Amino acid sequence: MPRRVEETDHFNALSERELKTLIVKLAYRMGWAVYHVPMTTMRNGGGSGYPDLTLARDGEVLWMELKTKV
């Protein structure tokens, strides 16, 4: 099971957008199918209530809600 990213992991300097971009790039490289709504297309809170990322691979699905302190 993947380890949860903790505050001490020094990711606090990233904005949520930067973090999402890094995760999406890594997920594609590792063979995951990725569903996300780019922040630039969201209007009036479009997509609110649904996690930031959905990843699927080999019958496994991950839903990710990303948060940063920035």
C-alpha positions as a printed Julia matrix, in Angstrom:
70×3 Matrix{Float64}:
   0.0    0.0     0.0
   1.4    3.44   -0.9
   2.64   5.6     1.92
   0.67   8.73    2.73
   2.54  11.95    2.01
   3.09  13.7     5.3
   3.75  17.35    6.15
   7.38  16.49    6.92
   7.92  15.33    3.31
   8.66  18.94    2.24
   5.94  19.17   -0.4
   4.55  22.29    1.28
   6.32  24.59   -1.2
   4.16  23.29   -4.09
   0.84  24.79   -5.01
  -2.06  22.38   -5.48
  -1.82  22.89   -9.25
   1.9   22.03   -9.27
   1.31  18.96   -7.13
  -1.5   17.78   -9.41
   0.7   18.25  -12.49
   3.51  16.18  -10.96
   1.18  13.38   -9.91
  -0.52  13.24  -13.33
   2.83  13.06  -15.17
   4.09  10.31  -12.87
   0.82   8.37  -13.11
   0.93   8.38  -16.93
   4.56   7.19  -16.87
   3.58   4.33  -14.55
   0.74   3.18  -16.82
  -2.25   4.6   -14.96
  -5.28   5.91  -16.8
  -5.99   9.36  -15.37
  -9.25  11.31  -15.16
  -9.12  14.9   -14.05
 -10.79  18.16  -14.93
  -8.14  20.79  -15.7
  -8.53  23.75  -13.37
  -8.61  26.09  -16.36
 -11.91  24.56  -17.56
 -13.65  24.71  -14.19
 -16.21  27.49  -13.94
 -18.44  28.32  -11.01
 -16.98  25.49   -8.95
 -17.42  22.93  -11.74
 -16.27  19.57  -10.51
 -16.81  20.43   -6.86
 -17.66  17.39   -4.79
 -15.61  15.01   -6.94
 -11.97  14.18   -6.08
  -9.2   16.03   -7.91
  -7.85  12.88   -9.59
  -9.09   9.41  -10.45
  -6.44   6.86  -11.46
  -7.13   3.35  -12.77
  -4.81   0.47  -13.67
  -5.14  -3.32  -13.72
  -8.5   -3.36  -11.94
  -7.38  -0.93   -9.24
  -8.9    2.54   -8.85
  -7.55   5.42   -6.77
  -9.44   8.61   -5.96
  -7.24  11.47   -4.8
  -8.16  14.75   -3.16
  -5.1   16.99   -3.15
  -4.44  19.6    -0.49
  -1.49  21.87    0.17
  -0.87  24.65    2.65
  -0.14  27.16   -0.13
